Coordinates of C-alpha atoms in Angstrom, one line a residue:
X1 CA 99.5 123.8 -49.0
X2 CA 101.8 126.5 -49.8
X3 CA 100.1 127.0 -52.9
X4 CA 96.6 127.3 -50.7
X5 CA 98.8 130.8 -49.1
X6 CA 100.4 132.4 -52.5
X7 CA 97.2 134.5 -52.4
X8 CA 96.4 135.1 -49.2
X9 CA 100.2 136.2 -48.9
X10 CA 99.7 138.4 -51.7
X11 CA 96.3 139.6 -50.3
X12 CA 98.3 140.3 -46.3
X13 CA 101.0 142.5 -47.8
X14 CA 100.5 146.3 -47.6
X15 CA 99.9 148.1 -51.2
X16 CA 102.6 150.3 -50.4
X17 CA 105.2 146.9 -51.4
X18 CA 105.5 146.2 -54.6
X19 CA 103.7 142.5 -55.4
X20 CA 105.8 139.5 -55.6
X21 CA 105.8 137.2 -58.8
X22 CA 104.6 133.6 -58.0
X23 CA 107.8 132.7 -58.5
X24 CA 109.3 134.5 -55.6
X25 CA 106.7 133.6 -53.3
X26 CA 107.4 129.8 -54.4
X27 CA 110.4 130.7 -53.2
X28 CA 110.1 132.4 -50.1
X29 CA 106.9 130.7 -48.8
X30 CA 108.7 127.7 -47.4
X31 CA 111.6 129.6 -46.2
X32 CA 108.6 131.7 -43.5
X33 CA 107.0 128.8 -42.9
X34 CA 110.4 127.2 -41.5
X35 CA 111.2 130.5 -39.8
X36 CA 107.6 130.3 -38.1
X37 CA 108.0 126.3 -37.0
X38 CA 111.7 127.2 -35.4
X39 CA 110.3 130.3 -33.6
X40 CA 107.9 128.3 -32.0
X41 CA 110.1 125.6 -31.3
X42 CA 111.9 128.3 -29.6
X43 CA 109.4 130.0 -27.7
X44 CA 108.4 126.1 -26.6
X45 CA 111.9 125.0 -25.6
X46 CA 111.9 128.6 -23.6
X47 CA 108.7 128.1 -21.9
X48 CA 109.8 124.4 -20.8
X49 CA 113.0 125.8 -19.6
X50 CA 111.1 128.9 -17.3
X51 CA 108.8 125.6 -15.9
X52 CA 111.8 123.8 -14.8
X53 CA 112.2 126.8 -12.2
X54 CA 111.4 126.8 -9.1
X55 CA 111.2 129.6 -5.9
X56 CA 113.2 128.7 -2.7
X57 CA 110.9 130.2 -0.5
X58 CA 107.6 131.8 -0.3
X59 CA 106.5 134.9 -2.0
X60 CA 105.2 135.9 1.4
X61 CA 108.0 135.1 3.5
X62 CA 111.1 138.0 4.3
X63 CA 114.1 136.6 3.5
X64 CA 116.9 138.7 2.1
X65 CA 117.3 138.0 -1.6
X66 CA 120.8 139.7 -1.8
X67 CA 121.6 137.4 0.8
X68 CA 120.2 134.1 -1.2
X69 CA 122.1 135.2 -4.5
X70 CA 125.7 135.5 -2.9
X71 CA 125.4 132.3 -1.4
X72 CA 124.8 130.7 -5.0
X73 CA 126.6 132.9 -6.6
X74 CA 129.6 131.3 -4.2
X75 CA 128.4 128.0 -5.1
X76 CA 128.3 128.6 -8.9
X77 CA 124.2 127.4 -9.3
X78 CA 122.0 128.7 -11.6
X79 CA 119.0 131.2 -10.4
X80 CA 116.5 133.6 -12.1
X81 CA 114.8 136.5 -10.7
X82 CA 110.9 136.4 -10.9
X83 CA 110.4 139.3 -12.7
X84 CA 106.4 140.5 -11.1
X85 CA 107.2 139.4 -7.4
X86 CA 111.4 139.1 -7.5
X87 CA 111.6 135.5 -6.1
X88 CA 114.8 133.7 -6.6
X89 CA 114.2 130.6 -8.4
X90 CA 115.9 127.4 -9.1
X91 CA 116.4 124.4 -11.4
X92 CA 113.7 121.8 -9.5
X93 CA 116.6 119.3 -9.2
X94 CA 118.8 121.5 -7.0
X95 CA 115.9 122.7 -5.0
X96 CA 116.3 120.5 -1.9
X97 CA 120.4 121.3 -2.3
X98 CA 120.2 125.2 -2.1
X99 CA 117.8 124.8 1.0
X100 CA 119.9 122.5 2.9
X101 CA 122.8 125.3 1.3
X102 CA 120.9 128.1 2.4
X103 CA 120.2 126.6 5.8
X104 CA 123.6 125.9 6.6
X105 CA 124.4 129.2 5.6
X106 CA 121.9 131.0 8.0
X107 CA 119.7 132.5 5.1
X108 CA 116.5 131.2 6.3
X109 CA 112.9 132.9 6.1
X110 CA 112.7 135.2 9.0
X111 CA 109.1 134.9 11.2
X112 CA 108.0 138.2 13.4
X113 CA 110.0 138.5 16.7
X114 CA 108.4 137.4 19.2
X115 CA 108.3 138.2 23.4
X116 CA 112.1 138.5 22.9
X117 CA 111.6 142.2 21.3
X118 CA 111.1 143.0 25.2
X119 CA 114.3 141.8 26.1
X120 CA 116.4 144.5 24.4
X121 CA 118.2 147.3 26.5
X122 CA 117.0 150.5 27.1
X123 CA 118.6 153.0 27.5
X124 CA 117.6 155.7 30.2
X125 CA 114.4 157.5 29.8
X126 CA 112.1 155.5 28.0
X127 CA 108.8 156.0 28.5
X128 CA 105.7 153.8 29.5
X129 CA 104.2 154.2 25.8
X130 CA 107.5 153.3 24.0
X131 CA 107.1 149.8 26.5
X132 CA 103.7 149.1 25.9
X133 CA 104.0 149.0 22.3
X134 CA 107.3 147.0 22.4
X135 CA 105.0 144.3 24.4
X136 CA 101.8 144.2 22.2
X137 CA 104.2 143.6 19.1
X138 CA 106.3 141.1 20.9
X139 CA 102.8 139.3 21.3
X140 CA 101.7 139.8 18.3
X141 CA 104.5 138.5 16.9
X142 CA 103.9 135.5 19.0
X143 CA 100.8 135.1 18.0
X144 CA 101.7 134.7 14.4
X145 CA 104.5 132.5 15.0
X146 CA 101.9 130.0 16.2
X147 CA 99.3 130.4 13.9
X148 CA 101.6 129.5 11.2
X149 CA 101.6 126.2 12.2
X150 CA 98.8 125.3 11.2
X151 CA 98.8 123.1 8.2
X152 CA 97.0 125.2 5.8
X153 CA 97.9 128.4 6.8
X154 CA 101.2 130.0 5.0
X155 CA 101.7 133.0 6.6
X156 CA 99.1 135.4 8.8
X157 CA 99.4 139.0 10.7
X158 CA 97.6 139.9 13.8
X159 CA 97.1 143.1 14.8
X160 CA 96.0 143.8 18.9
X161 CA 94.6 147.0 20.3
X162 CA 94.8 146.5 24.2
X163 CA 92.4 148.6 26.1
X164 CA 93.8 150.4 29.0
X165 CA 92.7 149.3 32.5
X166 CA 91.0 151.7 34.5
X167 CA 90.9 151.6 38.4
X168 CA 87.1 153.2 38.4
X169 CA 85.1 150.1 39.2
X170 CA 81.9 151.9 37.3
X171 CA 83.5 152.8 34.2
X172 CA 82.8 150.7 31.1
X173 CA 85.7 152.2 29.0
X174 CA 87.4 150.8 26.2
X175 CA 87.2 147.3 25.0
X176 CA 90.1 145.4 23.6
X177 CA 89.8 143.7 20.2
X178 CA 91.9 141.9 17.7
X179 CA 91.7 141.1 13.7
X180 CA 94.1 138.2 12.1
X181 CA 94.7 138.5 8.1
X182 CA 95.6 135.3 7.0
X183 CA 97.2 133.9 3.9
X184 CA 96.2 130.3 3.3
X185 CA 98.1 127.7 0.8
X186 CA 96.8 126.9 -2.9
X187 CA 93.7 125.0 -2.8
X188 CA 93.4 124.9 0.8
X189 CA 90.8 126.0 3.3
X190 CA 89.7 125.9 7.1
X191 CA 86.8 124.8 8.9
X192 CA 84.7 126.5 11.4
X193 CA 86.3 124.8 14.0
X194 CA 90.1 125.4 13.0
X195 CA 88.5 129.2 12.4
X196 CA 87.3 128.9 16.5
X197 CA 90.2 127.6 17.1
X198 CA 92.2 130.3 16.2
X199 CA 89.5 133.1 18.3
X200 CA 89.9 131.6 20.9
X201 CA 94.1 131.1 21.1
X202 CA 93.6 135.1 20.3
X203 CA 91.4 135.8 22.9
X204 CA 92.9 134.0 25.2
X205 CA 96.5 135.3 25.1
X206 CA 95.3 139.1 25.5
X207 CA 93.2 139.4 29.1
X208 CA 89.3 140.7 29.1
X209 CA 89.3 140.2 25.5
X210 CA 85.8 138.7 24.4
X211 CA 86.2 136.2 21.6
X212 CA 83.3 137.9 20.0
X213 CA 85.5 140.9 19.2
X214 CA 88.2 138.9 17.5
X215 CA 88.2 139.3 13.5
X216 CA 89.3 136.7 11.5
X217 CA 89.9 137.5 7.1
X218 CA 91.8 135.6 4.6
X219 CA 93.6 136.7 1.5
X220 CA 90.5 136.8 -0.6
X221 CA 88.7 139.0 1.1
X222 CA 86.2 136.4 3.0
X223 CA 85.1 137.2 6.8
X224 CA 86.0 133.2 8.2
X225 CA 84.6 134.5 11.7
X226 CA 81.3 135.7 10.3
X227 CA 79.6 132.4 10.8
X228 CA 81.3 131.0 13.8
X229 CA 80.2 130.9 17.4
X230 CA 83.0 130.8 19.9
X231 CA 81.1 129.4 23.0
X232 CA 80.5 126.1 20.3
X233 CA 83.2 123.7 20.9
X234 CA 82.6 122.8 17.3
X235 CA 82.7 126.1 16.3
X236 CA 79.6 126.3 15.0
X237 CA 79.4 124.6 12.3
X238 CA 76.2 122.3 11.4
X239 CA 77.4 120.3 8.3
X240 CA 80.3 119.0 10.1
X241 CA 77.8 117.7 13.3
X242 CA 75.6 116.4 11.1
X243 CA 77.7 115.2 8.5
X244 CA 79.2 112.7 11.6
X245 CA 75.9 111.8 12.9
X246 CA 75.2 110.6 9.6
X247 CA 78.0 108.8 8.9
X248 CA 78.3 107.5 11.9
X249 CA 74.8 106.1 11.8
X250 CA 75.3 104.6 8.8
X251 CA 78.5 102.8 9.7
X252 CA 76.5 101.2 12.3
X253 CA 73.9 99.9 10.1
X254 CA 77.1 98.4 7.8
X255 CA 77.8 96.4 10.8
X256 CA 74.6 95.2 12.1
X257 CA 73.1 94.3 8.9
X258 CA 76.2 93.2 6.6
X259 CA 77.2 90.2 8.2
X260 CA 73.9 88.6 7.9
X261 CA 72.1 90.1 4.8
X262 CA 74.8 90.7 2.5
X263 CA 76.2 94.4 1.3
X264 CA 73.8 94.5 -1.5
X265 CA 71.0 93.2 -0.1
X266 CA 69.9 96.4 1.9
X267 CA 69.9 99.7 1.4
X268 CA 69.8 102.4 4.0
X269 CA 69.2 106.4 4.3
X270 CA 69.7 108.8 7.3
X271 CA 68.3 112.6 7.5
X272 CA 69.6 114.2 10.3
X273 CA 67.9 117.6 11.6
X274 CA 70.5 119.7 13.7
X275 CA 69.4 122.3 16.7
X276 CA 70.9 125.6 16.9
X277 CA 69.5 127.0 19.7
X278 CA 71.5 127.6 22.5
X279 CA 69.5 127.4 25.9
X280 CA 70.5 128.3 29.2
X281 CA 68.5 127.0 32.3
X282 CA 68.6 127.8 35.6
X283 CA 66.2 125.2 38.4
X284 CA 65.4 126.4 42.1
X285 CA 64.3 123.8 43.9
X286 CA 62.7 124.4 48.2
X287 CA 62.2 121.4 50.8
X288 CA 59.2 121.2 52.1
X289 CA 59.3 121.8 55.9
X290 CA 61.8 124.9 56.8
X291 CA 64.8 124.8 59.0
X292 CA 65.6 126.9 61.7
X293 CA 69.4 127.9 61.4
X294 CA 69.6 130.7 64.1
X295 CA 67.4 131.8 67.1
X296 CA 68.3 134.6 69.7
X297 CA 66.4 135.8 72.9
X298 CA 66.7 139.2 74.3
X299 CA 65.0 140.2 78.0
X300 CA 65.0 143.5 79.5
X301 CA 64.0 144.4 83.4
X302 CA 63.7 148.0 84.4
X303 CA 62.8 148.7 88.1
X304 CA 63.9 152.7 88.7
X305 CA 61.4 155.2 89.6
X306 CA 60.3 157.2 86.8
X307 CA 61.3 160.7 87.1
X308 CA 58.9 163.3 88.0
X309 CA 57.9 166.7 88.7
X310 CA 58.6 170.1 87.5
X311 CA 61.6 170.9 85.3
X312 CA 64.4 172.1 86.8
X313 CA 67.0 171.7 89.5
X314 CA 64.6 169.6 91.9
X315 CA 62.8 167.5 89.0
X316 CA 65.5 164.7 89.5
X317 CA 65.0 164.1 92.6
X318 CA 62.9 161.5 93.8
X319 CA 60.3 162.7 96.0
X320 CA 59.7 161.7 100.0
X321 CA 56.8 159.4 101.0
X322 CA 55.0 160.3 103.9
X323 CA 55.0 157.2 106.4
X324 CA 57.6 155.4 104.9
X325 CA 60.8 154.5 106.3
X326 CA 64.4 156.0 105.3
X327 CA 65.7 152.8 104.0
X328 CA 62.9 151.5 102.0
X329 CA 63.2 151.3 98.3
X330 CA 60.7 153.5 97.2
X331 CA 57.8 151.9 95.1
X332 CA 57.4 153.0 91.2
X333 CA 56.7 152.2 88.0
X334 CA 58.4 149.6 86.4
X335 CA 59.2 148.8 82.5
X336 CA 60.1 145.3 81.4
X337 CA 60.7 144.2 77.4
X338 CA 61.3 140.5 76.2
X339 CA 62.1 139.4 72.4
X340 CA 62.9 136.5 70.6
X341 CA 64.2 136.4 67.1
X342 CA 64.8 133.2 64.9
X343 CA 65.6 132.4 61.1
X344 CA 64.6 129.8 58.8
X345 CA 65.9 128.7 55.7
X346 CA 64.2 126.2 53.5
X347 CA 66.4 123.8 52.0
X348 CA 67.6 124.4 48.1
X349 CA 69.0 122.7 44.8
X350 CA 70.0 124.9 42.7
X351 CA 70.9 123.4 38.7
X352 CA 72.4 125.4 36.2
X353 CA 72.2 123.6 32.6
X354 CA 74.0 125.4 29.6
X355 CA 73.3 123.1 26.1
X356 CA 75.5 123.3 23.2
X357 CA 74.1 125.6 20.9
X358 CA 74.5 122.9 17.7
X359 CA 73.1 119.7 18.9
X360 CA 71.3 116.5 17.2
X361 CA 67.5 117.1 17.2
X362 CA 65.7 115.0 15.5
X363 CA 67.4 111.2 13.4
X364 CA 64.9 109.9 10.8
X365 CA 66.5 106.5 9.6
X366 CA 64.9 104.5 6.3
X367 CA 66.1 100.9 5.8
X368 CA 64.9 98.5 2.8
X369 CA 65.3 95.3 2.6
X370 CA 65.6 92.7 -0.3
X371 CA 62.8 90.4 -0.7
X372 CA 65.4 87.8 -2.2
X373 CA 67.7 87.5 0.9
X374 CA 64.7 86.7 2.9
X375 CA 65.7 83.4 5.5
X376 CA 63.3 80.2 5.6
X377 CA 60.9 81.7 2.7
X378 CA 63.2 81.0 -0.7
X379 CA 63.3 83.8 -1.8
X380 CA 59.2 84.9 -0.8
X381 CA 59.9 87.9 1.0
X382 CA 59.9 88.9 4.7
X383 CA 57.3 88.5 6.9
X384 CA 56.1 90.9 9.9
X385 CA 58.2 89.6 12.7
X386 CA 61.7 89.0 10.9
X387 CA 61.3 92.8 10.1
X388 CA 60.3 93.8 13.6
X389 CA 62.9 92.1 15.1
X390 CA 65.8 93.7 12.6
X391 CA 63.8 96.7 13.4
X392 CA 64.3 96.1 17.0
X393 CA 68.0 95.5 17.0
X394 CA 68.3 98.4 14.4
X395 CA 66.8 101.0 17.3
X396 CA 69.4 99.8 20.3
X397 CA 72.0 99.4 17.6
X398 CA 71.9 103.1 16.0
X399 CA 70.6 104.9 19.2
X400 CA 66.7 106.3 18.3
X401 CA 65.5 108.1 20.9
X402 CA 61.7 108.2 21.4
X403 CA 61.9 111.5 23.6
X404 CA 63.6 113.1 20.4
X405 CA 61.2 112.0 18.2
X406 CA 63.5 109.8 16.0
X407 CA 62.0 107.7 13.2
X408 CA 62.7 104.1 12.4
X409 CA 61.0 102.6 9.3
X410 CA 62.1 99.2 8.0
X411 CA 60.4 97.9 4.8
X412 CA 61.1 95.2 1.9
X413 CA 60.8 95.4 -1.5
X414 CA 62.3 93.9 -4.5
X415 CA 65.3 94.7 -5.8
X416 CA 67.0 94.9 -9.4
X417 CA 69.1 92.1 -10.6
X418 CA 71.6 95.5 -12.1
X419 CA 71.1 97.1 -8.4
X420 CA 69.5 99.9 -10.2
X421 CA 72.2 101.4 -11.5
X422 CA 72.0 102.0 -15.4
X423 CA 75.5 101.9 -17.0
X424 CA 76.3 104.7 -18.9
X425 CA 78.0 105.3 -22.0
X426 CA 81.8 105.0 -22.0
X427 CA 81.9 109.0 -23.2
X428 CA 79.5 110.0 -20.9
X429 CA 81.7 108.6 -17.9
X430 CA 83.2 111.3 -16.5
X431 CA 86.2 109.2 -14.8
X432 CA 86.4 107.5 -18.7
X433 CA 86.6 111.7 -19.8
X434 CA 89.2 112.8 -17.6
X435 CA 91.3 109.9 -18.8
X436 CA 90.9 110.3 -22.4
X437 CA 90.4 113.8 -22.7
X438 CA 94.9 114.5 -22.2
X439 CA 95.5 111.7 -25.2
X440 CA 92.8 113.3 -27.0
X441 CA 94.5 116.7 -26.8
X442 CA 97.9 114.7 -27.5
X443 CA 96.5 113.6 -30.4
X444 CA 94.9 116.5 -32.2
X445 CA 98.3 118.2 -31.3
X446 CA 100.1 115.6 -33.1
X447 CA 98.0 116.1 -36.7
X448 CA 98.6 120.1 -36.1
X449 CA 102.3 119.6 -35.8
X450 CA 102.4 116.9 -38.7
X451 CA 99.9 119.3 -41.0
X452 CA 101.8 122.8 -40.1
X453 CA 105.4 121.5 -39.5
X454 CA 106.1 118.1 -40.9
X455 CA 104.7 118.3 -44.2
X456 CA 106.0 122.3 -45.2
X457 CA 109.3 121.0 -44.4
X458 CA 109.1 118.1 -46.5
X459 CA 107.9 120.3 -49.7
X460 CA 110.8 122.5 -49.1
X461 CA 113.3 119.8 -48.6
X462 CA 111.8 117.9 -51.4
X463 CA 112.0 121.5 -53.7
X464 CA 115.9 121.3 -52.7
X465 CA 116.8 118.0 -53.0
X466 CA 118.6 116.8 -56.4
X467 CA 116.6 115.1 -58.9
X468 CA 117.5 112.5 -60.7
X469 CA 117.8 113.3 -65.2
X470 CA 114.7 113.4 -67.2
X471 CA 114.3 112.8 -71.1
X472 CA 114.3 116.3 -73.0
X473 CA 111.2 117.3 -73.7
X474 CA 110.0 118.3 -77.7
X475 CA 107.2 121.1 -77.5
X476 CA 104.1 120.1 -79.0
X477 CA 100.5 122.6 -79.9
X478 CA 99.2 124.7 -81.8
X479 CA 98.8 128.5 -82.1
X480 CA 96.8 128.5 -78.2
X481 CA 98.3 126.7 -76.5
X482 CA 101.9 124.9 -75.3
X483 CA 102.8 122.1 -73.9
X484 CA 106.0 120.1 -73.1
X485 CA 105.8 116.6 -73.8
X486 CA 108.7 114.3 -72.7
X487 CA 110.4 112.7 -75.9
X488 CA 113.7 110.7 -76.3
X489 CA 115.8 113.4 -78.9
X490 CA 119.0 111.7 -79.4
X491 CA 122.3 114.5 -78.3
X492 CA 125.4 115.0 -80.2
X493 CA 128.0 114.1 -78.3
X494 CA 130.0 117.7 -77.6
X495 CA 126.4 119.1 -76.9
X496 CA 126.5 120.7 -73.2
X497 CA 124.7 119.4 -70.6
X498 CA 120.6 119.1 -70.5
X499 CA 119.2 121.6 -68.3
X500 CA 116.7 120.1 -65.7
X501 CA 113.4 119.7 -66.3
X502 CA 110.9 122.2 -63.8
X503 CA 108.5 120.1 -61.7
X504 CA 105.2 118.9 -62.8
X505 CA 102.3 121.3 -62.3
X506 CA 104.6 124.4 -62.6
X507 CA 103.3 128.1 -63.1
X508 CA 104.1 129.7 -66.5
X509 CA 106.6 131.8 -65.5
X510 CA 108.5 128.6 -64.7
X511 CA 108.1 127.2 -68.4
X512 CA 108.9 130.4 -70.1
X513 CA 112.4 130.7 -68.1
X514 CA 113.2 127.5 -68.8
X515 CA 112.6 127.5 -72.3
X516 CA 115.3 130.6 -72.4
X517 CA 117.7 129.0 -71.1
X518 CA 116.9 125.7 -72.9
X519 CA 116.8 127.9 -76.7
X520 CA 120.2 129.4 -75.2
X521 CA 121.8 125.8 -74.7
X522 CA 120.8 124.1 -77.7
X523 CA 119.1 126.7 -80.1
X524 CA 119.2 123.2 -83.0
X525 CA 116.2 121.5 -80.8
X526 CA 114.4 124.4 -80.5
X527 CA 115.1 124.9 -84.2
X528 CA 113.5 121.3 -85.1
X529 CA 110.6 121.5 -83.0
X530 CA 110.0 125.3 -84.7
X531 CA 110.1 123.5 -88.1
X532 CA 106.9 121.8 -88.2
X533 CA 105.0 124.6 -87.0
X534 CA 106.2 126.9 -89.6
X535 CA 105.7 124.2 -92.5
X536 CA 102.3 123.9 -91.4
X537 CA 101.3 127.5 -90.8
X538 CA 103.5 128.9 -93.4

């Protein structure tokens, strides 16, 4: 391998350098390589270590962090700053000590203050404004403190604006309204109705506030109250009704029909159509004959004489009849009026009917049977009345109702001996995928480390390593060519040492060096190896 990179080494340098001889990069090849495989040791051991770290609290929750590093400063454990969001972090094994630590200490996360923001002396002075906004933050405050605790929220803000109450009875004025930012865990969500849940604690801690007006956003940007109806007790939410109804229906099938059939010797489908229309109905209803509920009479007499004459002093005066005694009454006109006034009231029923605006409108159940598990017949199939009666019990047992327009439909047929299920390939399983996929990658890591770690070192330790003493070699060819061929030269006793033979394979740089240093030990072999060639060129 290292003689794969010579060139590309040679090819990567800048022309500015001066090139390298084969021999050097022989030489310094293996020493890069090792310098690479420690560095990424390194960087990996790092990495490992950073992982092992983990935050005491939240990034969203206020807690002092000067406060958190005396304390384990005091205590002598380890911590690291986060550099991007400046979380204090922990080795994972001490987590659960520096939170009891910190607890005891009184360093906890700190939540909004609540109604007790109100409770704080003032001193003389203060006006009405500076006390109204004093009490919409206490309650906001306590509004947050118990939307946290809900299980996948992790921290929210609400912010109020209270209308002002007016005393006209006519004017409309300002309406109140509220929006809640809220900052869910990792891989969490709510539903529709946790979502209504929440409008309607809002709306009903701040008064005349219609839930309608209440705004609800997550983290990401995603309006949760867009879809929801508060007047819904469910919120809204259409899946989750008919998600139960199914469910639900099908559960009840399990039990009717898997005590007697079998569980594989049915199968059964329910579609369930959901209503969203919310009505609101309002019935009169009159008796027939009316009642009377109050009757008054009124009479009036008048017997005076009627005045008359000419206007003036004497026109009030009644006038004297001629032959008629002092002390008669005198005889007139008269005025008399009688009336009688009664009220009747017919009797009435008055209904008001409000429907949930998300209810079941329509259940369309399928159910097949398997010709095999047929009773009496072995094995024929099912006749007309055994699958009217199961259809029979099936409609009390699961609830169809005719005025709804449910469907029932019970049939037979003939099922698979495999249940009609084809078995698929091991490697196209994905539950066989997910398991083999991480030993895979273990794997193919594995031949990468052995291929670019193990085997660089072992050339380089090998290239170090002492060999053991090798016969001299007597050079052998012709005018074109040279080669060194291993043969036994017997050595005088006081000669010095052999010097040791290069590897096989070696460049020519490599052969010519050593043959310097070899003429320069023992010029007499280099002198009896020269021989021949000049006796047979000379």
């Amino acid at each position: 391998m290292i003689e794969r990179l010579k060139p590309l080494a040679q090819r990567w340098l800048p022309a500015s350098l001066p090139r390298p001889s084969p021999a050097t990069l022989s030489r310094l090849l293996p020493v890069v390589l090792l310098a690479l495989a420690l560095t990424a040791l390194g960087m990996m051991y790092l990495h490992h270590a950073d992982s092992r770290y983990k935050p005491v609290f939240g990034a969203q929750e206020k807690v002092v962090a000067a406060d958190v590093m005396s304390v384990l400063d005091a205590e002598g454990i380890p911590y690291r700053l986060h550099p991007d969001t400046g979380q204090v972090l922990v080795p994972d094994s001490r987590l659960g000590q520096v939170r009891m630590l910190l607890a005891a200490r009184g360093v906890v996360a700190r939540l909004p203050d609540g109604l007790e923001v109100v409770d704080q002396k003032d001193p003389l002075g203060v006006s009405q404004f500076v006390q109204d906004v004093r009490f919409r933050r206490g309650l906001e405050g306590e509004l947050v403190q118990s939307i946290v605790t809900l299980d996948p929220v992790q921290s929210a803000r609400v912010h109020l604006s209270v209308a002002k109450s007016s005393s006209f009875i006519l004017s409309d004025g300002d309406k109140s309204s509220a929006s809640v930012v809220l900052t869910l865990k990792p891989g969490r969500r709510l539903n529709k109705e946790q979502v209504a849940a929440i409008i309607a604690m809002v709306s009903g801690s701040v008064a005349n506030l219609d839930p309608a007006r209440v705004s609800v956003v997550d983290q990401a940007g995603n309006f949760l109250s867009a879809g929801v109806d508060p007047a819904s007790p469910h919120g809204g939410d259409n899946g989750e009704l008919a998600t139960r109804v199914r469910e639900e229906t099908l559960r009840n099938i399990q039990d009717l029909l898997g005590p007697t059939l079998g569980d594989g010797n049915f199968r059964a489908s329910v579609a369930v159509e959901v209503d969203q229309d919310r009505v609101e109905e309002t019935h009169e209803q009159y008796g027939e004959a009316p009642r009377v509920t109050q009757e008054a009479t009124r009479e009036e007499n008048d017997s005076g004489v009627i005045p008359l004459g000419v206007p003036g002093s004497l026109s009030n005066r009644p006038v004297a009849v001629a032959g008629a005694a002092a002390n008669d009454a005198p005889d007139g006109p008269r005025s008399q009026k009688n009336a009688l006034t009664r009220q009747y009231v017919y009797d009435r029923n008055v209904v008001q009917i409000r429907r949930s605006p998300v209810r079941l409108k329509r259940l369309s159940v399928a159910v097949v049977l398997n010709n095999a598990a047929a009773p009496g017949t072995g094995g024929g199939g099912w006749n007309a009345e055994q699958i009217a009666r199961i259809e029979d019990v099936l409609r009390s047992g699961i609830g169809i109702d005719a005025a709804r327009q449910d469907a029932l439909v019970v049939s037979a047929m003939d099922f698979r001996p495999d249940g009609g299920h084809v078995v698929p390939p091991w490697w196209k399983d994905p539950e066989n995928l997910v398991v083999a996929l991480p030993w895979l990658g273990y794997a193919v890591l594995a031949l990468l480390g052995f291929f670019l770690l193990v085997r660089p070192l072992l050339a380089i330790l090998r290239q170090y390593a002492p060999q053991p003493p090798a016969p001299e070699p007597a050079l052998v060819g012709g005018p074109a060519a040279a080669t060194l061929v291993a043969e036994p030269v017997p050595a005088p006793e006081l000669a010095p040492p052999d010097p040791k033979l290069p590897p096989l394979g070696s460049d020519a740089d490599v052969l010519v060096e050593h043959l310097r240093v070899l003429a320069s030990q023992a010029p007499e072999r280099v002198a009896e190896v020269l021989k021949p060639w000049i006796r047979k060129h000379g």
